[in-house]
Amino acid sequence: MHTPDVDEELVAVATEVARTRCRGDNHTMAAAARATDGRIITGVNAYHFTGGPCAELVVVGTAAAQGAYDLRAIVAVGDRDRGVVPPCGRCRQALLDYFPTLDVVVPTPAGLRAVPVVDLLPHTYVWADHQTDTPS
């Protein structure tokens, strides 16, 4: 069961990318985001022992490369039928800093739910709030 606020098309696209593009240990997660203009941008992680980017961060860069600078929803899906996976802490922070009004699709005991990214980081550090207007 999914709550009505879940972008089902977005979940389906990410699931298909995970099924068809994630192969082996280098690419194990897919993500899809909906831009405010309606476009869907996809990406896969680039796993590497040095840290490589998560699928959500690949989507952020790909969106910018395509001129989509405002995203309204994102979801990540694991390969091998693992389903929707919530973002890691690094991705939560980056998504909040780039898109403070973003909805993130996450699994819950009651099914998938779209939640505001800020709800994934209670008592969060908001990078933009701590920048000065003048150089030090």
Coordinates of C-alpha atoms in Angstrom, one line a residue, residues 57-124:
L57 CA 23.6 12.6 -6.0
V58 CA 24.1 11.4 -9.5
V59 CA 20.5 12.5 -10.2
V60 CA 21.2 15.9 -8.7
G61 CA 24.2 16.4 -11.1
T62 CA 22.4 15.0 -14.1
A63 CA 19.4 17.2 -13.4
A64 CA 21.7 20.3 -13.4
A65 CA 23.3 19.1 -16.6
Q66 CA 19.9 19.0 -18.2
G67 CA 18.9 22.4 -16.9
A68 CA 16.5 21.1 -14.2
Y69 CA 17.6 23.1 -11.1
D70 CA 14.5 22.5 -9.0
L71 CA 13.3 19.0 -8.1
R72 CA 10.1 18.3 -6.3
A73 CA 10.3 14.5 -5.6
I74 CA 12.9 11.8 -5.5
V75 CA 13.1 8.0 -4.9
A76 CA 15.9 5.4 -4.8
V77 CA 15.4 1.8 -5.6
G78 CA 17.8 -1.1 -5.0
D79 CA 18.8 -3.7 -7.6
R80 CA 17.8 -7.3 -7.3
D81 CA 14.2 -6.4 -6.4
R82 CA 15.2 -4.7 -3.1
G83 CA 12.5 -2.1 -3.6
V84 CA 12.6 1.5 -2.4
V85 CA 15.5 2.3 -0.1
P86 CA 15.7 5.5 2.0
P87 CA 18.6 7.9 1.4
C88 CA 21.7 7.7 3.4
G89 CA 22.7 10.5 5.8
R90 CA 25.0 12.2 3.3
C91 CA 22.3 12.2 0.6
R92 CA 19.7 13.5 3.1
Q93 CA 21.9 16.5 3.9
A94 CA 22.8 17.2 0.3
L95 CA 19.1 16.9 -0.8
L96 CA 18.0 19.3 2.0
D97 CA 20.7 21.8 1.0
Y98 CA 19.9 21.7 -2.7
F99 CA 16.1 21.3 -2.5
P100 CA 14.7 22.2 0.9
T101 CA 11.1 21.6 -0.2
L102 CA 11.8 18.2 -1.8
D103 CA 9.6 15.2 -1.1
V104 CA 11.4 11.9 -0.7
V105 CA 9.7 8.6 -1.2
V106 CA 10.6 6.2 1.6
P107 CA 9.4 2.8 2.8
T108 CA 7.3 2.6 6.0
P109 CA 5.6 -0.3 7.8
A110 CA 2.4 1.0 6.2
G111 CA 3.9 1.1 2.7
L112 CA 5.6 3.8 0.6
R113 CA 5.2 7.4 1.7
A114 CA 6.4 10.7 0.4
V115 CA 7.9 12.9 3.2
P116 CA 9.5 16.3 3.2
V117 CA 13.3 16.0 3.2
V118 CA 13.4 18.2 6.3
D119 CA 11.4 15.5 8.1
L120 CA 14.3 13.0 7.4
L121 CA 16.7 15.3 9.3
P122 CA 15.1 16.6 12.5
H123 CA 17.1 19.3 14.3
T124 CA 19.2 19.5 11.1

